[in-house]
PDB file of C-alpha atoms in Angstrom:
ATOM      1  CA  UNK A   1      33.885   7.372  24.842  1.00 72.00           C
ATOM      2  CA  UNK A   2      37.078   5.361  24.800  1.00 84.00           C
ATOM      3  CA  UNK A   3      35.910   2.126  26.454  1.00 94.00           C
ATOM      4  CA  UNK A   4      34.123  -0.520  24.404  1.00 96.00           C
ATOM      5  CA  UNK A   5      31.731  -1.290  27.258  1.00 96.00           C
ATOM      6  CA  UNK A   6      30.681   2.378  27.465  1.00 96.00           C
ATOM      7  CA  UNK A   7      30.091   2.449  23.715  1.00 97.00           C
ATOM      8  CA  UNK A   8      27.901  -0.667  23.879  1.00 97.00           C
ATOM      9  CA  UNK A   9      25.952   0.870  26.787  1.00 97.00           C
ATOM     10  CA  UNK A  10      25.448   3.991  24.636  1.00 97.00           C
ATOM     11  CA  UNK A  11      23.998   1.879  21.824  1.00 97.00           C
ATOM     12  CA  UNK A  12      21.679  -0.046  24.125  1.00 97.00           C
ATOM     13  CA  UNK A  13      20.383   3.188  25.692  1.00 96.00           C
ATOM     14  CA  UNK A  14      19.326   4.281  22.201  1.00 96.00           C
ATOM     15  CA  UNK A  15      17.557   0.986  21.557  1.00 96.00           C
ATOM     16  CA  UNK A  16      15.791   1.037  24.910  1.00 96.00           C
ATOM     17  CA  UNK A  17      14.654   4.600  24.213  1.00 96.00           C
ATOM     18  CA  UNK A  18      13.155   3.324  20.966  1.00 95.00           C
ATOM     19  CA  UNK A  19      10.931   0.974  22.911  1.00 92.00           C
ATOM     20  CA  UNK A  20       9.939   3.542  25.525  1.00 93.00           C
ATOM     21  CA  UNK A  21       9.697   6.842  23.636  1.00 95.00           C
ATOM     22  CA  UNK A  22       7.501   7.270  20.536  1.00 93.00           C
ATOM     23  CA  UNK A  23       9.704  10.116  19.233  1.00 95.00           C
ATOM     24  CA  UNK A  24      13.033   8.302  19.618  1.00 97.00           C
ATOM     25  CA  UNK A  25      14.970   7.511  16.433  1.00 96.00           C
ATOM     26  CA  UNK A  26      15.205   3.831  17.386  1.00 97.00           C
ATOM     27  CA  UNK A  27      11.405   3.583  17.541  1.00 97.00           C
ATOM     28  CA  UNK A  28      11.314   3.170  13.752  1.00 97.00           C
ATOM     29  CA  UNK A  29      14.216   0.993  12.590  1.00 98.00           C
ATOM     30  CA  UNK A  30      14.570  -0.344   9.076  1.00 98.00           C
ATOM     31  CA  UNK A  31      14.210  -4.124   8.840  1.00 98.00           C
ATOM     32  CA  UNK A  32      16.254  -5.638   6.009  1.00 98.00           C
ATOM     33  CA  UNK A  33      15.456  -9.145   4.787  1.00 98.00           C
ATOM     34  CA  UNK A  34      15.941 -11.253   1.677  1.00 97.00           C
ATOM     35  CA  UNK A  35      12.907 -12.288  -0.376  1.00 95.00           C
ATOM     36  CA  UNK A  36      12.386 -15.966  -1.229  1.00 95.00           C
ATOM     37  CA  UNK A  37      13.747 -15.235  -4.726  1.00 94.00           C
ATOM     38  CA  UNK A  38      16.903 -13.613  -3.298  1.00 95.00           C
ATOM     39  CA  UNK A  39      16.061  -9.923  -3.728  1.00 96.00           C
ATOM     40  CA  UNK A  40      16.947  -7.476  -0.933  1.00 97.00           C
ATOM     41  CA  UNK A  41      14.028  -5.941   0.964  1.00 97.00           C
ATOM     42  CA  UNK A  42      13.918  -3.094   3.472  1.00 98.00           C
ATOM     43  CA  UNK A  43      11.005  -1.549   5.298  1.00 97.00           C
ATOM     44  CA  UNK A  44      10.446   0.682   8.298  1.00 97.00           C
ATOM     45  CA  UNK A  45       8.961  -1.126  11.297  1.00 97.00           C
ATOM     46  CA  UNK A  46       8.081  -0.220  14.889  1.00 96.00           C
ATOM     47  CA  UNK A  47      10.387  -1.409  17.665  1.00 97.00           C
ATOM     48  CA  UNK A  48       8.107  -2.795  20.374  1.00 96.00           C
ATOM     49  CA  UNK A  49      10.703  -4.293  22.729  1.00 96.00           C
ATOM     50  CA  UNK A  50      14.459  -4.123  23.275  1.00 96.00           C
ATOM     51  CA  UNK A  51      15.757  -6.306  26.081  1.00 96.00           C
ATOM     52  CA  UNK A  52      19.482  -6.329  26.653  1.00 96.00           C
ATOM     53  CA  UNK A  53      19.526  -9.192  29.180  1.00 95.00           C
ATOM     54  CA  UNK A  54      17.886 -11.507  26.643  1.00 95.00           C
ATOM     55  CA  UNK A  55      19.593  -9.973  23.622  1.00 96.00           C
ATOM     56  CA  UNK A  56      16.329  -9.503  21.727  1.00 97.00           C
ATOM     57  CA  UNK A  57      14.417  -6.878  19.846  1.00 98.00           C
ATOM     58  CA  UNK A  58      10.768  -7.387  18.912  1.00 97.00           C
ATOM     59  CA  UNK A  59       8.607  -6.097  16.102  1.00 97.00           C
ATOM     60  CA  UNK A  60       4.903  -6.718  15.579  1.00 97.00           C
ATOM     61  CA  UNK A  61       3.560  -7.551  12.149  1.00 96.00           C
ATOM     62  CA  UNK A  62       0.610  -8.937  10.209  1.00 96.00           C
ATOM     63  CA  UNK A  63       1.047 -12.678   9.637  1.00 95.00           C
ATOM     64  CA  UNK A  64      -0.070 -12.169   6.007  1.00 94.00           C
ATOM     65  CA  UNK A  65       2.641  -9.593   5.193  1.00 95.00           C
ATOM     66  CA  UNK A  66       5.280 -10.470   2.596  1.00 94.00           C
ATOM     67  CA  UNK A  67       8.081 -10.258   5.167  1.00 96.00           C
ATOM     68  CA  UNK A  68       6.750 -13.453   6.778  1.00 96.00           C
ATOM     69  CA  UNK A  69       7.460 -15.526   3.645  1.00 95.00           C
ATOM     70  CA  UNK A  70      10.878 -13.903   3.402  1.00 97.00           C
ATOM     71  CA  UNK A  71      11.745 -14.705   7.014  1.00 97.00           C
ATOM     72  CA  UNK A  72      10.476 -18.283   6.701  1.00 96.00           C
ATOM     73  CA  UNK A  73      12.815 -18.753   3.731  1.00 96.00           C
ATOM     74  CA  UNK A  74      15.735 -16.920   5.410  1.00 97.00           C
ATOM     75  CA  UNK A  75      15.388 -16.096   9.119  1.00 98.00           C
ATOM     76  CA  UNK A  76      18.452 -13.855   9.255  1.00 98.00           C
ATOM     77  CA  UNK A  77      17.655 -10.153   9.131  1.00 98.00           C
ATOM     78  CA  UNK A  78      19.196  -6.846  10.016  1.00 98.00           C
ATOM     79  CA  UNK A  79      17.745  -3.881  11.890  1.00 98.00           C
ATOM     80  CA  UNK A  80      19.175  -0.454  11.071  1.00 98.00           C
ATOM     81  CA  UNK A  81      18.740   2.709  13.135  1.00 98.00           C
ATOM     82  CA  UNK A  82      20.036   6.172  12.271  1.00 98.00           C
ATOM     83  CA  UNK A  83      19.840   8.744  15.062  1.00 97.00           C
ATOM     84  CA  UNK A  84      20.597  12.112  13.447  1.00 96.00           C
ATOM     85  CA  UNK A  85      20.620  13.982  16.779  1.00 95.00           C
ATOM     86  CA  UNK A  86      23.318  11.709  18.213  1.00 96.00           C
ATOM     87  CA  UNK A  87      25.009  11.030  14.864  1.00 97.00           C
ATOM     88  CA  UNK A  88      24.788   7.327  15.704  1.00 98.00           C
ATOM     89  CA  UNK A  89      24.150   4.396  13.387  1.00 98.00           C
ATOM     90  CA  UNK A  90      23.214   1.008  14.851  1.00 98.00           C
ATOM     91  CA  UNK A  91      23.142  -2.192  12.796  1.00 98.00           C
ATOM     92  CA  UNK A  92      21.809  -5.273  14.532  1.00 98.00           C
ATOM     93  CA  UNK A  93      22.326  -8.607  12.797  1.00 98.00           C
ATOM     94  CA  UNK A  94      19.620 -10.960  14.014  1.00 98.00           C
ATOM     95  CA  UNK A  95      18.018 -14.366  13.686  1.00 98.00           C
ATOM     96  CA  UNK A  96      14.240 -14.022  13.667  1.00 98.00           C
ATOM     97  CA  UNK A  97      11.751 -16.358  15.287  1.00 98.00           C
ATOM     98  CA  UNK A  98       8.097 -15.931  14.338  1.00 97.00           C
ATOM     99  CA  UNK A  99       5.632 -16.014  17.228  1.00 96.00           C
ATOM    100  CA  UNK A 100       1.892 -16.141  16.563  1.00 92.00           C
ATOM    101  CA  UNK A 101      -1.308 -17.418  18.156  1.00 89.00           C
ATOM    102  CA  UNK A 102      -1.542 -18.583  21.737  1.00 90.00           C
ATOM    103  CA  UNK A 103       0.718 -16.817  24.178  1.00 92.00           C
ATOM    104  CA  UNK A 104       0.471 -13.394  22.533  1.00 95.00           C
ATOM    105  CA  UNK A 105      -2.794 -12.306  24.145  1.00 94.00           C
ATOM    106  CA  UNK A 106      -1.066 -10.031  26.655  1.00 93.00           C
ATOM    107  CA  UNK A 107       0.902  -8.206  23.959  1.00 94.00           C
ATOM    108  CA  UNK A 108      -2.283  -7.853  21.908  1.00 95.00           C
ATOM    109  CA  UNK A 109      -4.214  -6.464  24.890  1.00 93.00           C
ATOM    110  CA  UNK A 110      -1.542  -3.789  25.413  1.00 92.00           C
ATOM    111  CA  UNK A 111      -2.029  -2.408  21.895  1.00 91.00           C
ATOM    112  CA  UNK A 112      -4.393   0.519  21.507  1.00 87.00           C
ATOM    113  CA  UNK A 113      -7.406   0.217  19.221  1.00 83.00           C
ATOM    114  CA  UNK A 114      -5.775   2.186  16.388  1.00 88.00           C
ATOM    115  CA  UNK A 115      -2.653   0.023  16.528  1.00 91.00           C
ATOM    116  CA  UNK A 116      -4.714  -3.189  16.435  1.00 93.00           C
ATOM    117  CA  UNK A 117      -6.185  -2.114  13.121  1.00 92.00           C
ATOM    118  CA  UNK A 118      -2.786  -2.758  11.534  1.00 90.00           C
ATOM    119  CA  UNK A 119      -3.422  -6.508  11.736  1.00 93.00           C
ATOM    120  CA  UNK A 120      -5.968  -8.239   9.531  1.00 90.00           C
ATOM    121  CA  UNK A 121      -6.510  -6.043   6.470  1.00 90.00           C
ATOM    122  CA  UNK A 122      -8.829  -7.381   3.780  1.00 92.00           C
ATOM    123  CA  UNK A 123      -7.461  -8.084   1.281  1.00 92.00           C
ATOM    124  CA  UNK A 124      -4.078  -9.100   2.707  1.00 90.00           C
ATOM    125  CA  UNK A 125      -1.156  -6.629   2.818  1.00 90.00           C
ATOM    126  CA  UNK A 126       0.658  -6.283  -0.503  1.00 89.00           C
ATOM    127  CA  UNK A 127      -2.289  -7.343  -2.679  1.00 91.00           C
ATOM    128  CA  UNK A 128      -3.059  -5.182  -5.716  1.00 94.00           C
ATOM    129  CA  UNK A 129      -6.192  -3.048  -5.254  1.00 94.00           C
ATOM    130  CA  UNK A 130      -8.108  -0.871  -7.772  1.00 94.00           C
ATOM    131  CA  UNK A 131      -7.799   2.342  -5.752  1.00 94.00           C
ATOM    132  CA  UNK A 132      -5.876   3.639  -2.732  1.00 94.00           C
ATOM    133  CA  UNK A 133      -8.599   2.985  -0.153  1.00 92.00           C
ATOM    134  CA  UNK A 134     -10.036  -0.298  -1.493  1.00 93.00           C
ATOM    135  CA  UNK A 135      -9.284  -2.283   1.644  1.00 94.00           C
ATOM    136  CA  UNK A 136     -10.776  -2.774   5.076  1.00 91.00           C
ATOM    137  CA  UNK A 137      -8.818  -2.753   8.335  1.00 91.00           C
ATOM    138  CA  UNK A 138     -10.162  -5.384  10.720  1.00 90.00           C
ATOM    139  CA  UNK A 139      -7.875  -5.560  13.761  1.00 90.00           C
ATOM    140  CA  UNK A 140      -7.814  -9.363  13.965  1.00 92.00           C
ATOM    141  CA  UNK A 141      -5.817 -11.152  16.653  1.00 95.00           C
ATOM    142  CA  UNK A 142      -5.477 -14.122  14.265  1.00 94.00           C
ATOM    143  CA  UNK A 143      -3.298 -11.899  12.040  1.00 95.00           C
ATOM    144  CA  UNK A 144      -1.116 -10.608  14.877  1.00 96.00           C
ATOM    145  CA  UNK A 145       2.469 -11.897  14.952  1.00 96.00           C
ATOM    146  CA  UNK A 146       5.686 -11.009  16.732  1.00 97.00           C
ATOM    147  CA  UNK A 147       9.085 -11.064  15.094  1.00 98.00           C
ATOM    148  CA  UNK A 148      11.450 -11.929  17.915  1.00 98.00           C
ATOM    149  CA  UNK A 149      14.901 -10.895  16.723  1.00 98.00           C
ATOM    150  CA  UNK A 150      17.715 -12.569  18.630  1.00 98.00           C
ATOM    151  CA  UNK A 151      20.638 -10.186  18.297  1.00 98.00           C
ATOM    152  CA  UNK A 152      23.782 -11.881  17.019  1.00 98.00           C
ATOM    153  CA  UNK A 153      25.883  -8.746  16.585  1.00 98.00           C
ATOM    154  CA  UNK A 154      25.645  -4.999  17.030  1.00 98.00           C
ATOM    155  CA  UNK A 155      27.676  -2.548  14.985  1.00 98.00           C
ATOM    156  CA  UNK A 156      27.850   1.047  16.175  1.00 98.00           C
ATOM    157  CA  UNK A 157      29.175   3.965  14.132  1.00 98.00           C
ATOM    158  CA  UNK A 158      29.355   7.318  15.916  1.00 98.00           C
ATOM    159  CA  UNK A 159      30.038  10.220  13.558  1.00 97.00           C
ATOM    160  CA  UNK A 160      31.556  12.610  16.074  1.00 95.00           C
ATOM    161  CA  UNK A 161      35.158  13.819  15.929  1.00 94.00           C
ATOM    162  CA  UNK A 162      36.948  11.501  15.784  1.00 95.00           C
ATOM    163  CA  UNK A 163      34.546   8.978  14.241  1.00 97.00           C
ATOM    164  CA  UNK A 164      34.183   5.743  16.201  1.00 97.00           C
ATOM    165  CA  UNK A 165      33.107   2.296  15.076  1.00 98.00           C
ATOM    166  CA  UNK A 166      32.853  -0.966  17.008  1.00 98.00           C
ATOM    167  CA  UNK A 167      31.329  -4.386  16.526  1.00 98.00           C
ATOM    168  CA  UNK A 168      30.023  -6.536  19.383  1.00 98.00           C
ATOM    169  CA  UNK A 169      29.118 -10.217  18.928  1.00 98.00           C
ATOM    170  CA  UNK A 170      27.094 -12.609  21.014  1.00 96.00           C
ATOM    171  CA  UNK A 171      29.678 -15.330  20.316  1.00 96.00           C
ATOM    172  CA  UNK A 172      32.435 -13.429  22.174  1.00 94.00           C
ATOM    173  CA  UNK A 173      30.270 -12.421  25.130  1.00 95.00           C
ATOM    174  CA  UNK A 174      29.712  -8.906  23.708  1.00 96.00           C
ATOM    175  CA  UNK A 175      33.342  -7.870  24.411  1.00 96.00           C
ATOM    176  CA  UNK A 176      33.562  -5.996  21.135  1.00 97.00           C
ATOM    177  CA  UNK A 177      36.304  -4.715  18.868  1.00 97.00           C
ATOM    178  CA  UNK A 178      37.094  -1.273  17.567  1.00 98.00           C
ATOM    179  CA  UNK A 179      36.980  -1.057  13.757  1.00 98.00           C
ATOM    180  CA  UNK A 180      38.150   1.676  11.440  1.00 97.00           C
ATOM    181  CA  UNK A 181      35.088   3.819  10.620  1.00 95.00           C
TER     182      UNK A 181
END
C-alpha cells in the first residue's frame, strides 16, 4: 500500500470486521481513559459498532462502572487494536458521549440474554466482595449505556516490510500524513 487513502480503507476494514465478526481482532479493543484523579486506565471492551460515514465507534457498558466517572471527568479516550495476523496496530483518539435511558431500547433488544446479564450487577461493578462469586447478575436495562466514541484521529502502524505508519485526522478531512514508524 503506497496511497494514504488505501491505507485508511485498510484500517476501516479491520474496524468494521470487529463489529461484524466475533473472532476479529478489532472486536476487543483496549479502551484507555484517565481516572478522575489523573491515573491512566486501560481495559478490554467489546466493539459494538464502527461506522465510517459518521466517524464513530460504539461500546456498551454498565452505567455503574468506574469508566463512567472517568469519562464524565475527561471525555477524551483512546481505543487500541492490535491485529497479530495482519501485523496492524490501530489507535483511535476519540471524544466520548455517554448515551443512556430512552432511545437505547432497540440496541438493548438486539443483545442476547447472556450479553444482557453484563448490565446491572449487584453490587455495582468494581465493589469489593468477600469471595469471587459474591455478586448477582441482573441484566437491567436501567444499567445499560452506550459509549459513543467520535473518532478525532486514527493512527495506523503496519509492521510489514517496510513498516508503514500514517495518521489521519477529522480536522483535515481524513487526508492523512505518512509518519516515520
